[in-house]
JSON list of C-alpha atoms in Angstrom, two decimals:
[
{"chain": "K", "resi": 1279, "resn": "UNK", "atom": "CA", "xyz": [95.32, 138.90, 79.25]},
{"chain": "K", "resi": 1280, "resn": "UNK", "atom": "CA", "xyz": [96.67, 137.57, 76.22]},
{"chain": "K", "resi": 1281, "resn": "UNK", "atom": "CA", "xyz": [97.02, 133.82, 76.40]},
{"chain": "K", "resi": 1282, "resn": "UNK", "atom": "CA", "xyz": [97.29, 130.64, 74.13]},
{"chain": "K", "resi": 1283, "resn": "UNK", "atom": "CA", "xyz": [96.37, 127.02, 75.18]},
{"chain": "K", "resi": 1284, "resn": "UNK", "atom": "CA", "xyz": [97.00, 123.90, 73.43]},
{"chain": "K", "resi": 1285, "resn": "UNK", "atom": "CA", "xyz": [94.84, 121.04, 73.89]},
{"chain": "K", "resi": 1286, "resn": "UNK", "atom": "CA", "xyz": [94.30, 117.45, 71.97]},
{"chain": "K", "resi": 1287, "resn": "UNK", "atom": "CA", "xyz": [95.40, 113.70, 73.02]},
{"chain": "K", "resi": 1288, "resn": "UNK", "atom": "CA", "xyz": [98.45, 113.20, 74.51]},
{"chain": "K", "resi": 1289, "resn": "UNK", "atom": "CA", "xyz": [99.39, 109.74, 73.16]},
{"chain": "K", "resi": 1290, "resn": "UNK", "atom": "CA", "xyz": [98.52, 108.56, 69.26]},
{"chain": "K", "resi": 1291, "resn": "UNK", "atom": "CA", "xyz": [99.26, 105.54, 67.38]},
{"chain": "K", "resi": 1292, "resn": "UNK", "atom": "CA", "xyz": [102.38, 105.16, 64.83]},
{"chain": "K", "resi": 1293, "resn": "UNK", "atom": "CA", "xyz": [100.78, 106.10, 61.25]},
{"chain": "K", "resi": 1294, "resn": "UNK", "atom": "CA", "xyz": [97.71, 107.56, 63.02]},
{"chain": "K", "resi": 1295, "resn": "UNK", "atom": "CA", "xyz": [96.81, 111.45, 62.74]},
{"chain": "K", "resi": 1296, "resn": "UNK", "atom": "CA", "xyz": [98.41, 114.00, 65.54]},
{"chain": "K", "resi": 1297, "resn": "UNK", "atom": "CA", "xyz": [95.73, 117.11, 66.39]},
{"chain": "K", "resi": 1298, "resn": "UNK", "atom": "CA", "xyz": [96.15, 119.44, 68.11]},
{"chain": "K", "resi": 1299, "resn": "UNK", "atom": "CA", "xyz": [93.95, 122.71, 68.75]},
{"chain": "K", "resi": 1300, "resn": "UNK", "atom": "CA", "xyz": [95.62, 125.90, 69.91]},
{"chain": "K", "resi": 1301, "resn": "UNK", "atom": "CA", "xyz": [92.62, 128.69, 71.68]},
{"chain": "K", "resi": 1302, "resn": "UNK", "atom": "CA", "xyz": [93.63, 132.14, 71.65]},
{"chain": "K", "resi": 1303, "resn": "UNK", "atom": "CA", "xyz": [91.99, 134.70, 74.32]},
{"chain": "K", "resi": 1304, "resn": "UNK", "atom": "CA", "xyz": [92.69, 138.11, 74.91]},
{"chain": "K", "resi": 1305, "resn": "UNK", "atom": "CA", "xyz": [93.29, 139.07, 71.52]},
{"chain": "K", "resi": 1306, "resn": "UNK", "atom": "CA", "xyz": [91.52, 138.38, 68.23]},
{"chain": "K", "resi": 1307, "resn": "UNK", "atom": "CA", "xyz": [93.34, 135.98, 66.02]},
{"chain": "K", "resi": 1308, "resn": "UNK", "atom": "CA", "xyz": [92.39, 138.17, 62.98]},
{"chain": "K", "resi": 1309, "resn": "UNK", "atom": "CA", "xyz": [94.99, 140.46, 63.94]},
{"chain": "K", "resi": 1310, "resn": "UNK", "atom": "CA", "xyz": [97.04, 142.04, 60.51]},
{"chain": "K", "resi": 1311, "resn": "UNK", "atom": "CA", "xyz": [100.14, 142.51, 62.52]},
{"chain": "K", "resi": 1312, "resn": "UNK", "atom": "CA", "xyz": [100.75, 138.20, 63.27]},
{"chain": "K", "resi": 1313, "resn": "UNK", "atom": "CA", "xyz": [100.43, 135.10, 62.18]},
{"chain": "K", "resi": 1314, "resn": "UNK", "atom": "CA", "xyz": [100.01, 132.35, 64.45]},
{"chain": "K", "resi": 1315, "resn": "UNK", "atom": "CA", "xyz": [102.20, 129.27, 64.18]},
{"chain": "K", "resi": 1316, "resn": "UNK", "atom": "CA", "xyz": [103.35, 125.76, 65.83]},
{"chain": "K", "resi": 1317, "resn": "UNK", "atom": "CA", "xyz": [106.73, 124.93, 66.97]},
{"chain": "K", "resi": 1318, "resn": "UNK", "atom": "CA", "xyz": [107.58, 121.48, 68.19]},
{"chain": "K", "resi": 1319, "resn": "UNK", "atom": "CA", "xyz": [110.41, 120.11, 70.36]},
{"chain": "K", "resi": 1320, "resn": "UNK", "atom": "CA", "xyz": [111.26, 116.26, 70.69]},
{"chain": "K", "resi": 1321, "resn": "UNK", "atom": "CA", "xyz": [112.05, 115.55, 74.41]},
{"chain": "K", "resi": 1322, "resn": "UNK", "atom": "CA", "xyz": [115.77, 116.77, 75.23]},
{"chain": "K", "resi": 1323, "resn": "UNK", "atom": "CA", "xyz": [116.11, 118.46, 71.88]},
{"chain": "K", "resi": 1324, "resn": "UNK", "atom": "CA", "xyz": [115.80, 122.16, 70.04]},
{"chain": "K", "resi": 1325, "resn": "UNK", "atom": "CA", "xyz": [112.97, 123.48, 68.44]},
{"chain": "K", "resi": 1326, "resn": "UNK", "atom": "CA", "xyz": [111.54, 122.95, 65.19]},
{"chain": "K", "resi": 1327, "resn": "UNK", "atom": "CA", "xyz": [109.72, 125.53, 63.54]},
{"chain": "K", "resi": 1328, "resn": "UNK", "atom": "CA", "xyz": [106.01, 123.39, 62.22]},
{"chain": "K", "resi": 1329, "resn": "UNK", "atom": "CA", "xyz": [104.65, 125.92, 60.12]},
{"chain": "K", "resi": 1330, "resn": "UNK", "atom": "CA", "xyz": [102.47, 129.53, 60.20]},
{"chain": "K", "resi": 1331, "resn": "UNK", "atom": "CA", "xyz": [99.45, 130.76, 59.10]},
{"chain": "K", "resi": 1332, "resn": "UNK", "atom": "CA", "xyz": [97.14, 134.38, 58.58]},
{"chain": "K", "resi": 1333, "resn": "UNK", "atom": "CA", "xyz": [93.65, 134.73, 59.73]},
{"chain": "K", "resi": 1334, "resn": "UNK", "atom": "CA", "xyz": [92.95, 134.72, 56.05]},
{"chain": "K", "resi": 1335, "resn": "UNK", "atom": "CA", "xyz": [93.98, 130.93, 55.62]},
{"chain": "K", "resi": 1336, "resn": "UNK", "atom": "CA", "xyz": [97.78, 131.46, 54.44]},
{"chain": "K", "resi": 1337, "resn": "UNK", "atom": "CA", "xyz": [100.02, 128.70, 55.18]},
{"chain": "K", "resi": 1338, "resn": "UNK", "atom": "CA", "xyz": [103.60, 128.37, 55.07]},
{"chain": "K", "resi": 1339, "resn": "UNK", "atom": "CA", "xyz": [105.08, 125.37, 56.08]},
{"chain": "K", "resi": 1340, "resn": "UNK", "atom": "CA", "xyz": [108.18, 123.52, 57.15]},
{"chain": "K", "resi": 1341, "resn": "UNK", "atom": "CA", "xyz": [109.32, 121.83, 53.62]},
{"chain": "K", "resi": 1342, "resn": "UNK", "atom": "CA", "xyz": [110.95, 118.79, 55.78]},
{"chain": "K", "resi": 1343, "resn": "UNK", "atom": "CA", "xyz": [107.27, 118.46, 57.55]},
{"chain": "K", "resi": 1344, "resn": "UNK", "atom": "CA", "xyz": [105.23, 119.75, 54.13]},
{"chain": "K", "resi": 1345, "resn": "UNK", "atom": "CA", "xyz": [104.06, 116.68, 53.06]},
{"chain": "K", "resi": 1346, "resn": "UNK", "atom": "CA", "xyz": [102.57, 114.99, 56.37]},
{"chain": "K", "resi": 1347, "resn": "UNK", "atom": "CA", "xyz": [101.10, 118.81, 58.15]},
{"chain": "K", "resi": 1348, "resn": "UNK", "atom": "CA", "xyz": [97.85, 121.10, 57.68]},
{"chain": "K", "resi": 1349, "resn": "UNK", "atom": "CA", "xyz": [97.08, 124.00, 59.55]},
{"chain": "K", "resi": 1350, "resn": "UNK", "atom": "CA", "xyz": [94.04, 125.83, 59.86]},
{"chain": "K", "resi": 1351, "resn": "UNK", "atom": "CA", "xyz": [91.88, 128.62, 61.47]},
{"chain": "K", "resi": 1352, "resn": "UNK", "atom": "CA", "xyz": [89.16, 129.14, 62.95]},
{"chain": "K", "resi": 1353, "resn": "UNK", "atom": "CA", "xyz": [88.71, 132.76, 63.69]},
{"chain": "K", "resi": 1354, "resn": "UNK", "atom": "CA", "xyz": [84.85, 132.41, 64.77]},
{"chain": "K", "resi": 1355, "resn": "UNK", "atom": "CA", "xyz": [86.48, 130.62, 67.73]},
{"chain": "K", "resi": 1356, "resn": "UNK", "atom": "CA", "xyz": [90.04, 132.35, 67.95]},
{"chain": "K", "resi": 1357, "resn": "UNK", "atom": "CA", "xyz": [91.75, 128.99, 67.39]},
{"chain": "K", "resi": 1358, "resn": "UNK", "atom": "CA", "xyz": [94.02, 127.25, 64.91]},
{"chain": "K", "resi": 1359, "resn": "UNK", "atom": "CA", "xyz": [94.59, 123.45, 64.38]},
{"chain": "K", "resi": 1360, "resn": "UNK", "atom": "CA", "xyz": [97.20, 121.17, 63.35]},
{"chain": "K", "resi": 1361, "resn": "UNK", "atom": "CA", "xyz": [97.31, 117.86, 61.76]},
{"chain": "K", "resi": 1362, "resn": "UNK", "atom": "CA", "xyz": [100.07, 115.80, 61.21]},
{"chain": "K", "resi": 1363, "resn": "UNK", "atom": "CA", "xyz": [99.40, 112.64, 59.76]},
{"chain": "K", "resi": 1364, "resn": "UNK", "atom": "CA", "xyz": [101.58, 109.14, 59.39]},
{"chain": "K", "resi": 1365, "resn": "UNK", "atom": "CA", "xyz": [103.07, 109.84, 62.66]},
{"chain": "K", "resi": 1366, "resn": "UNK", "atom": "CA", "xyz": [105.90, 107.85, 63.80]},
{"chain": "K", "resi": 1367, "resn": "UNK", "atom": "CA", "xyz": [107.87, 107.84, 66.81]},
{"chain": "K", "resi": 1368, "resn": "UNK", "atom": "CA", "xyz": [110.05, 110.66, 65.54]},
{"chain": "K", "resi": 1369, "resn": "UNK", "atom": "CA", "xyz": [107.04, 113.07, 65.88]},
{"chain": "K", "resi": 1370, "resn": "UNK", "atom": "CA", "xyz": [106.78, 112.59, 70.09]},
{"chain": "K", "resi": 1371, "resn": "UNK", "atom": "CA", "xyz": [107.53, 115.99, 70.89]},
{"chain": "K", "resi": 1372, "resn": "UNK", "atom": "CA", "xyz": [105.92, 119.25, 72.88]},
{"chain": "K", "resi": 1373, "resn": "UNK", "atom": "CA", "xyz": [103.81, 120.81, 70.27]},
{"chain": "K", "resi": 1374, "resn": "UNK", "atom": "CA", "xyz": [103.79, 124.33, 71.26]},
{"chain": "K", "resi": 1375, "resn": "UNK", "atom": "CA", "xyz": [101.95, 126.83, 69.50]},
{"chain": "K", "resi": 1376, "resn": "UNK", "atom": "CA", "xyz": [102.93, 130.77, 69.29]},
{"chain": "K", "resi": 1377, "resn": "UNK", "atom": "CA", "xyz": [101.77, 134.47, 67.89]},
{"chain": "K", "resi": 1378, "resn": "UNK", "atom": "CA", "xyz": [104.06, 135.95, 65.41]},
{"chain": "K", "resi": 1379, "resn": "UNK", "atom": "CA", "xyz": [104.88, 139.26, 63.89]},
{"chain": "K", "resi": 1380, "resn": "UNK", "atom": "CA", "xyz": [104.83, 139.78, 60.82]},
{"chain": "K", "resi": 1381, "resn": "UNK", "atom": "CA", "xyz": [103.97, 143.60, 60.63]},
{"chain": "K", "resi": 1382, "resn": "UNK", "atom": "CA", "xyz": [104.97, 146.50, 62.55]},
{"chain": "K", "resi": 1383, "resn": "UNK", "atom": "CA", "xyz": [104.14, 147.70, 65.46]},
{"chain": "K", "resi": 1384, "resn": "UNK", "atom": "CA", "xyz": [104.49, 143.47, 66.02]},
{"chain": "K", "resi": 1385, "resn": "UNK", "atom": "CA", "xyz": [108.24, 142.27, 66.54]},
{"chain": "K", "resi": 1386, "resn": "UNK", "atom": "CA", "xyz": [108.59, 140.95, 63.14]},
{"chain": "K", "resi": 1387, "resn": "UNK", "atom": "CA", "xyz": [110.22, 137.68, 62.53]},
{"chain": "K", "resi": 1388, "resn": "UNK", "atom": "CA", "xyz": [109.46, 136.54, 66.38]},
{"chain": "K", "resi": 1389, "resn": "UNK", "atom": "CA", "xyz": [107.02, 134.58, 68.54]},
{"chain": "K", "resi": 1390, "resn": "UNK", "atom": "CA", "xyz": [106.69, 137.04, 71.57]},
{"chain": "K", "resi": 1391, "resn": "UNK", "atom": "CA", "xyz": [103.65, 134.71, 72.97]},
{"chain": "K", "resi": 1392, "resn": "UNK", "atom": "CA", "xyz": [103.66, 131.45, 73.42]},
{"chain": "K", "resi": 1393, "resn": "UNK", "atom": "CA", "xyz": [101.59, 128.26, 74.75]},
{"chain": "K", "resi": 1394, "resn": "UNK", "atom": "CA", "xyz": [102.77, 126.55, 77.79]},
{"chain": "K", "resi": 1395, "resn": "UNK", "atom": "CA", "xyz": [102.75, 123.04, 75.02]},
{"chain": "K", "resi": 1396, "resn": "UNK", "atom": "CA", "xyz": [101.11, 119.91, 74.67]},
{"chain": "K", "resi": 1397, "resn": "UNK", "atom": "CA", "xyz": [103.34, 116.79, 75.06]},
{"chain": "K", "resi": 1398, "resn": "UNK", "atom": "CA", "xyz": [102.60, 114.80, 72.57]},
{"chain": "K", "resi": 1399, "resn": "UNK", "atom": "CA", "xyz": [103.22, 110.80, 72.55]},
{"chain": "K", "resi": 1400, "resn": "UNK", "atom": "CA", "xyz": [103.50, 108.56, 69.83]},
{"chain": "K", "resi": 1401, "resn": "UNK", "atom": "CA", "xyz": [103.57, 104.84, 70.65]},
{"chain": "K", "resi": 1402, "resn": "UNK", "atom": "CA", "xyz": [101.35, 101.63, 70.33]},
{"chain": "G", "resi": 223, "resn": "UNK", "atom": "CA", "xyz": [116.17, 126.94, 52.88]},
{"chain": "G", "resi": 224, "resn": "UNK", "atom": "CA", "xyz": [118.51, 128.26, 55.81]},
{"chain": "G", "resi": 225, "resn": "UNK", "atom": "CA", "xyz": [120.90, 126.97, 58.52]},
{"chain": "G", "resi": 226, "resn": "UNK", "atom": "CA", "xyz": [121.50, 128.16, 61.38]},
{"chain": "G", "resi": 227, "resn": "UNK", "atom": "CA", "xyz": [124.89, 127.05, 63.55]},
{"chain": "G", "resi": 228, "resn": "UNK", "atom": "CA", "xyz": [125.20, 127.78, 67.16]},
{"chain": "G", "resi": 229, "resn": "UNK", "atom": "CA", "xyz": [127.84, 126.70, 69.55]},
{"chain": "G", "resi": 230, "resn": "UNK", "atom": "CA", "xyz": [126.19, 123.42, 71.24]},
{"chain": "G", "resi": 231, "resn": "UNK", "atom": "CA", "xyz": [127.79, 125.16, 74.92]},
{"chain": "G", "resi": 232, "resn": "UNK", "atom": "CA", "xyz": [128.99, 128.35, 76.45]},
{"chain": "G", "resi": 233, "resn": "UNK", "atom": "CA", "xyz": [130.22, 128.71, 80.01]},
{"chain": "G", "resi": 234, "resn": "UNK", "atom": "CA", "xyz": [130.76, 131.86, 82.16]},
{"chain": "G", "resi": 235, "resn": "UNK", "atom": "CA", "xyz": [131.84, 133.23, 85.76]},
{"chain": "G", "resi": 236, "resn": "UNK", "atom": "CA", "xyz": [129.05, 135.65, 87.30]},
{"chain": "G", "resi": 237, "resn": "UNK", "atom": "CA", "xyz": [129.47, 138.74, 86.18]},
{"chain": "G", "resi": 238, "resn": "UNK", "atom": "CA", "xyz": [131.23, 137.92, 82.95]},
{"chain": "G", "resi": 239, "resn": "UNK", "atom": "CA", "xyz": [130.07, 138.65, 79.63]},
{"chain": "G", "resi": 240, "resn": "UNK", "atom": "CA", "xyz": [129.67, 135.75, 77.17]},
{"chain": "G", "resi": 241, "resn": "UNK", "atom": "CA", "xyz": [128.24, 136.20, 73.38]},
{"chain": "G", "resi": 242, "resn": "UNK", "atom": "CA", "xyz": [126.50, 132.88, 71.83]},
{"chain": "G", "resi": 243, "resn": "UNK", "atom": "CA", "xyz": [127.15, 133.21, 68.08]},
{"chain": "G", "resi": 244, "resn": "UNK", "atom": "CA", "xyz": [124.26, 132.45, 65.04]},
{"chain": "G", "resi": 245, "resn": "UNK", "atom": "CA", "xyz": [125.76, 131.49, 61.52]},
{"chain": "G", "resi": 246, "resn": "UNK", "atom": "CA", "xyz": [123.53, 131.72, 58.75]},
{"chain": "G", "resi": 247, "resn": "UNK", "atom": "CA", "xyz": [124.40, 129.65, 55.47]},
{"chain": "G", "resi": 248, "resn": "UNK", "atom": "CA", "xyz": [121.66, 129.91, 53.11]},
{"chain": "G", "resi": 249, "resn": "UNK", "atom": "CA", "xyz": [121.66, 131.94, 49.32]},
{"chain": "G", "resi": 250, "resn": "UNK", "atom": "CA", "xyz": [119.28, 133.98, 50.81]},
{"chain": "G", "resi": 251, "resn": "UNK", "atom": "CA", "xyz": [121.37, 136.56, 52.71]},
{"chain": "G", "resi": 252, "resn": "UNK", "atom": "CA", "xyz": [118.98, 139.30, 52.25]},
{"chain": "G", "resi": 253, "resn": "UNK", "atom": "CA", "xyz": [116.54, 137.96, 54.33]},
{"chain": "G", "resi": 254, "resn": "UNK", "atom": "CA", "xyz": [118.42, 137.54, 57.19]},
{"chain": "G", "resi": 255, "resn": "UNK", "atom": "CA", "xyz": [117.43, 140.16, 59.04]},
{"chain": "G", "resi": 256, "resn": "UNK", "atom": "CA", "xyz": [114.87, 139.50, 61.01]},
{"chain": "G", "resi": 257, "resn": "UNK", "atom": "CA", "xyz": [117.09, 137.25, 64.03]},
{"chain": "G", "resi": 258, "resn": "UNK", "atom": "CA", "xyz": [115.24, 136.28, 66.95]},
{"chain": "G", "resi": 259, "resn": "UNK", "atom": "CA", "xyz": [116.89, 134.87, 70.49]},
{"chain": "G", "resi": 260, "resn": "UNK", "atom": "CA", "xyz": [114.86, 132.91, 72.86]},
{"chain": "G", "resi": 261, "resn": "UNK", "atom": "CA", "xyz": [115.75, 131.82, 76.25]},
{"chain": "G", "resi": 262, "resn": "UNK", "atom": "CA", "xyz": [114.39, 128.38, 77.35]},
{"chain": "G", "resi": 263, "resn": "UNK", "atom": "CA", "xyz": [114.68, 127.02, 80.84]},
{"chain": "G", "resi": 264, "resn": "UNK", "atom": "CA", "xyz": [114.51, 123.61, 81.85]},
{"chain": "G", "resi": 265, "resn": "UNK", "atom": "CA", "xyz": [110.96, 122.54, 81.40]},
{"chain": "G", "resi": 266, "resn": "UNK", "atom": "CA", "xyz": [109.55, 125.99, 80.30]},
{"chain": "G", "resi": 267, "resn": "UNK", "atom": "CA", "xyz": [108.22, 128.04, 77.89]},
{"chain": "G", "resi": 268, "resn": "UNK", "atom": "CA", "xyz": [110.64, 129.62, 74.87]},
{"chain": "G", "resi": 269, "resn": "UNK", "atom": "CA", "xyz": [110.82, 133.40, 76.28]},
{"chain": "G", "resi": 270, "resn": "UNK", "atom": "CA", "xyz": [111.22, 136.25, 73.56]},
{"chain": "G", "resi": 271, "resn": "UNK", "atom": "CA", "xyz": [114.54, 138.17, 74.69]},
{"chain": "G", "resi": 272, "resn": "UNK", "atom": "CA", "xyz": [115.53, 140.04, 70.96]},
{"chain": "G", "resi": 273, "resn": "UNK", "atom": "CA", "xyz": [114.06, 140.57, 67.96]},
{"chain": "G", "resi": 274, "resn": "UNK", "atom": "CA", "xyz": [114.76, 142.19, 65.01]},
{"chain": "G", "resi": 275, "resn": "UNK", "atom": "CA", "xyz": [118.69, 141.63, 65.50]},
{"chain": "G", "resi": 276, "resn": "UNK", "atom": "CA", "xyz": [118.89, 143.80, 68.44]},
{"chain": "G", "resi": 277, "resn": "UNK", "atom": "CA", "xyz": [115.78, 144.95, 69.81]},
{"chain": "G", "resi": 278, "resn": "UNK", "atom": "CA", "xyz": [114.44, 143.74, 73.76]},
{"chain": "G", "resi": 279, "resn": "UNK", "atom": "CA", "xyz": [110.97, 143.42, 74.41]},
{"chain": "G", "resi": 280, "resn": "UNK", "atom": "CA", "xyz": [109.60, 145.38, 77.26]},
{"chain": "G", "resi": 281, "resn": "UNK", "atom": "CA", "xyz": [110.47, 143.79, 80.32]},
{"chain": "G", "resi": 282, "resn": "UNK", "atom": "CA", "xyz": [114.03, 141.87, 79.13]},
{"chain": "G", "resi": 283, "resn": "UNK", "atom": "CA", "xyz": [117.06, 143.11, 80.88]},
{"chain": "G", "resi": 284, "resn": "UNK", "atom": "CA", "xyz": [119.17, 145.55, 79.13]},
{"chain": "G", "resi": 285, "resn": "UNK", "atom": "CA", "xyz": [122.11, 142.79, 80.29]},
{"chain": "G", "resi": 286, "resn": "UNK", "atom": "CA", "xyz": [120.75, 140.64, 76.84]},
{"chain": "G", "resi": 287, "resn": "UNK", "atom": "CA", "xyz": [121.92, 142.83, 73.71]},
{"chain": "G", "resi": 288, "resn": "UNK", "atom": "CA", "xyz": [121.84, 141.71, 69.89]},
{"chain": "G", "resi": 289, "resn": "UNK", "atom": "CA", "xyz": [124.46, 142.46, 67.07]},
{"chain": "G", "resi": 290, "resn": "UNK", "atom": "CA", "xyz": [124.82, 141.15, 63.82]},
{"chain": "G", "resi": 291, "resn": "UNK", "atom": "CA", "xyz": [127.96, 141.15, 61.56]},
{"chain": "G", "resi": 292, "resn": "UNK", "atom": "CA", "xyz": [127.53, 139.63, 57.61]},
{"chain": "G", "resi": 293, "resn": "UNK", "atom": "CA", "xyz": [125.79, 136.05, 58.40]},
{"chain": "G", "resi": 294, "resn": "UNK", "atom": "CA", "xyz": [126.48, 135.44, 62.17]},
{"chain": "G", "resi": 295, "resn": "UNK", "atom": "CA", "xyz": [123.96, 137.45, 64.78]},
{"chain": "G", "resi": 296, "resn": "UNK", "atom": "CA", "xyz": [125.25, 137.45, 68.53]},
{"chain": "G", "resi": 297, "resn": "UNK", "atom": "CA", "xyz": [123.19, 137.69, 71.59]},
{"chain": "G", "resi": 298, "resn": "UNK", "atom": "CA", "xyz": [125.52, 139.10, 74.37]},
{"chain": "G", "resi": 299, "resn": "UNK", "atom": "CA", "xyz": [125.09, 139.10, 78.27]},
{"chain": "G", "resi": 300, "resn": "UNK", "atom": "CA", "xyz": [126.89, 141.07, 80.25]},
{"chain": "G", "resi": 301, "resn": "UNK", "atom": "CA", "xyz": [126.76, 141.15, 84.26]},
{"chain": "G", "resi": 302, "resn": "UNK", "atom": "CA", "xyz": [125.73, 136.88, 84.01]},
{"chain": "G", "resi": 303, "resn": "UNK", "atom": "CA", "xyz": [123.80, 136.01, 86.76]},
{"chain": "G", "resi": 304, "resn": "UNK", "atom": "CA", "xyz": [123.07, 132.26, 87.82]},
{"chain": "G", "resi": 305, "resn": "UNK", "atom": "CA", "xyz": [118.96, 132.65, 86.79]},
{"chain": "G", "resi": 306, "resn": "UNK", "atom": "CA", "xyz": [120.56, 133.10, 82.98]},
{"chain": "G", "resi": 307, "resn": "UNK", "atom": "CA", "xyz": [121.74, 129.49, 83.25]},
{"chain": "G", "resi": 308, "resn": "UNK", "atom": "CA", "xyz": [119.37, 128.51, 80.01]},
{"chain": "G", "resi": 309, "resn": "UNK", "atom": "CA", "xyz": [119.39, 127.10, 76.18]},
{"chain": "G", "resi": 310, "resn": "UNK", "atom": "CA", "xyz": [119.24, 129.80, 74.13]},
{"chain": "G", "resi": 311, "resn": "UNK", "atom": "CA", "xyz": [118.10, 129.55, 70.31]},
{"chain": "G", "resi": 312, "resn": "UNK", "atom": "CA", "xyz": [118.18, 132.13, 67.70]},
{"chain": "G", "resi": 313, "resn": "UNK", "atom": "CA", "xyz": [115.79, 131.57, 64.89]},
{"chain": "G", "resi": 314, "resn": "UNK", "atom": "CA", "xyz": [115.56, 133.45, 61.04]},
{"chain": "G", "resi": 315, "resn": "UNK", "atom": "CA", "xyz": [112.20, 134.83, 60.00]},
{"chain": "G", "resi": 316, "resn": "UNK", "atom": "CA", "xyz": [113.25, 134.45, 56.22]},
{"chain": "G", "resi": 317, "resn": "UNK", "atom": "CA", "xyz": [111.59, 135.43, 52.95]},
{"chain": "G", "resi": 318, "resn": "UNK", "atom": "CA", "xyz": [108.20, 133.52, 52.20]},
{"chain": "G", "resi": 319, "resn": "UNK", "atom": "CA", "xyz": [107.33, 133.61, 55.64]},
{"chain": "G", "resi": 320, "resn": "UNK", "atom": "CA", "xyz": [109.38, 130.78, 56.68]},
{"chain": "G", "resi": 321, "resn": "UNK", "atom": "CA", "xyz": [111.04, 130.48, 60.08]},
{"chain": "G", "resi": 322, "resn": "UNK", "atom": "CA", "xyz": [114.16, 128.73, 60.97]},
{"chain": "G", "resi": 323, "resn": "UNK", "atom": "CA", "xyz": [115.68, 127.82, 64.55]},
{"chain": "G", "resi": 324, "resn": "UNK", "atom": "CA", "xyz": [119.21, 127.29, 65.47]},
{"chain": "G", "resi": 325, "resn": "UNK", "atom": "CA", "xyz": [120.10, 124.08, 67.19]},
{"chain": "G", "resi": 326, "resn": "UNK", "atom": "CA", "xyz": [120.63, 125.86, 70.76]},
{"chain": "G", "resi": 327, "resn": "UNK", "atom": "CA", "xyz": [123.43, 126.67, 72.78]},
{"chain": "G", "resi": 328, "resn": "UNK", "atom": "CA", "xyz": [123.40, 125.85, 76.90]},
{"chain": "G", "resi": 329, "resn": "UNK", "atom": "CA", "xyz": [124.74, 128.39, 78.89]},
{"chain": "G", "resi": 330, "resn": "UNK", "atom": "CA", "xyz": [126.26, 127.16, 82.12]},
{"chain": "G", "resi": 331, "resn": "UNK", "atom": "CA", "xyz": [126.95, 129.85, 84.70]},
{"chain": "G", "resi": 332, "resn": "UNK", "atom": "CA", "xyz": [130.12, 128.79, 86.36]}
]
C-alpha cells in the first residue's frame, strides 16, 4: 500500500532550520512517471506549493521560498528531505509532502498521494 | 510566475449544481493545461478529485466534472450532497515544473 509519512520536530526556534523527512513505502521513489514534492499550509489558510524534485536530484522550487529551501533524496531509503532555514513565525504551517505526475500513465500536473502532514511550530 | 483566483465562497441547496471558477493570469497561457482540483475537509488530507482539466481519478464521483474555457478552469458538482461541504483548491502544473495553488473556495451546502 502506497503511503507517505512525514516526520521531524514539531516546534523550532525563529531563525533556526525547519526539517522535515518525508518516507515513502509501497512504491519506489525512483519512479520516471513522479516527482515527489512538499506543500505547506499555515493554520486556517490555503496551500502553498514548497517545491518538487526527481529521483535524479532535480529541484524546482517556489521562487517566493527559493532563497531559504533545499530539498533532497534519498532513494537508498525511499525518502526526501526539506530544509528551510531562517524560519520565522510566518513558516508555522502543516508541511505536507505529496507524489506527483509528471509523465503518463501518472496524472500529470497533480499530487494524487499525499502525507497525512507534520504541523510544524515556530516560536521561542 | 502564475495566479490563480478563486471565489473565496460558494453556497448550494442539496441537489443543486454549483461550479467554483479558476482564473489564470500569467504570460504563460500555454502551460495552463495541466489544472488540478483538490477537495480538503476540515482537518484532512488534500484529496485528488481532477486532473488534467477534466479527468477523475478512480474512485471520485462522476458528480465532480472539470471544464476549462481560455484562462478560467471550473470544477462542477452536480447532485451536492452535505459530505461535499469542503475547501476546494485548483492548482497549475506550469512549464519548468512549477506548481501553483489557488487561494481556495469553501463550499457550504445549504
Amino acid at each position: 500500500q502506497l503511503q507517505l509519512q512525514e516526520s521531524g520536530p514539531g516546534l523550532v526556534k525563529p531563525s533556526e532550520t525547519l526539517s522535515l523527512t518525508c518516507t515513502v513505502s509501497g512504491v519506489s521513489i525512483s519512479s520516471r512517471s513522479y516527482y515527489w514534492g512538499w506543500i505547506r499550509q499555515p493554520p486556517g489558510k490555503g496551500l502553498e506549493w514548497i517545491g518538487s524534485i526527481y529521483y535524479t536530484g532535480s529541484t524546482y522550487y517556489n521562487p517566493s521560498l527559493k532563497r531559504r529551501v533545499t530539498i533532497s533524496v534519498d532513494t537508498s531509503k525511499n525518502q526526501l528531505s526539506l530544509k528551510l532555514s531562517s524560519v520565522t513565525a510566518a513558516d508555522t504551517a502543516v508541511y505536507y509532502c505529496a507524489r506527483l505526475g509528471d509523465k503518463v500513465p501518472a496524472a500529470i500536473g497533480a499530487f494524487d498521494i499525499w502525507g497525512q502532514g507534520a504541523m510544524v511550530t515556530v516560536s521561542s | 510566475q502564475s495566479v490563480l483566483t478563486q471565489p473565496a465562497s460558494v453556497s448550494g441547496s442539496p441537489g443543486q449544481s454549483i461550479t467554483i471558477s479558476c482564473t489564470e493570469t500569467t504570460s504563460d497561457v500555454g502551460g495552463y493545461n495541466y489544472v488540478s482540483w483538490y477537495q480538503q475537509h476540515p482537518g484532512k488530507t488534500p484529496k485528488l478529485m481532477i486532473f488534467g482539466v477534466g479527468n477523475r481519478p478512480s474512485g471520485v464521483s462522476n458528480r465532480f466534472s472539470g471544464s476549462k474555457s481560455g484562462n478560467t478552469a471550473s470544477l462542477t458538482i452536480s447532485g451536492l450532497q452535505a459530505e461535499d461541504e469542503a475547501d476546494y483548491y485548483c492548482s497549475s502544473y506550469a512549464s519548468s515544473t512549477t506548481v501553483v495553488f489557488g487561494g481556495g473556495t469553501k463550499l457550504t451546502v445549504l
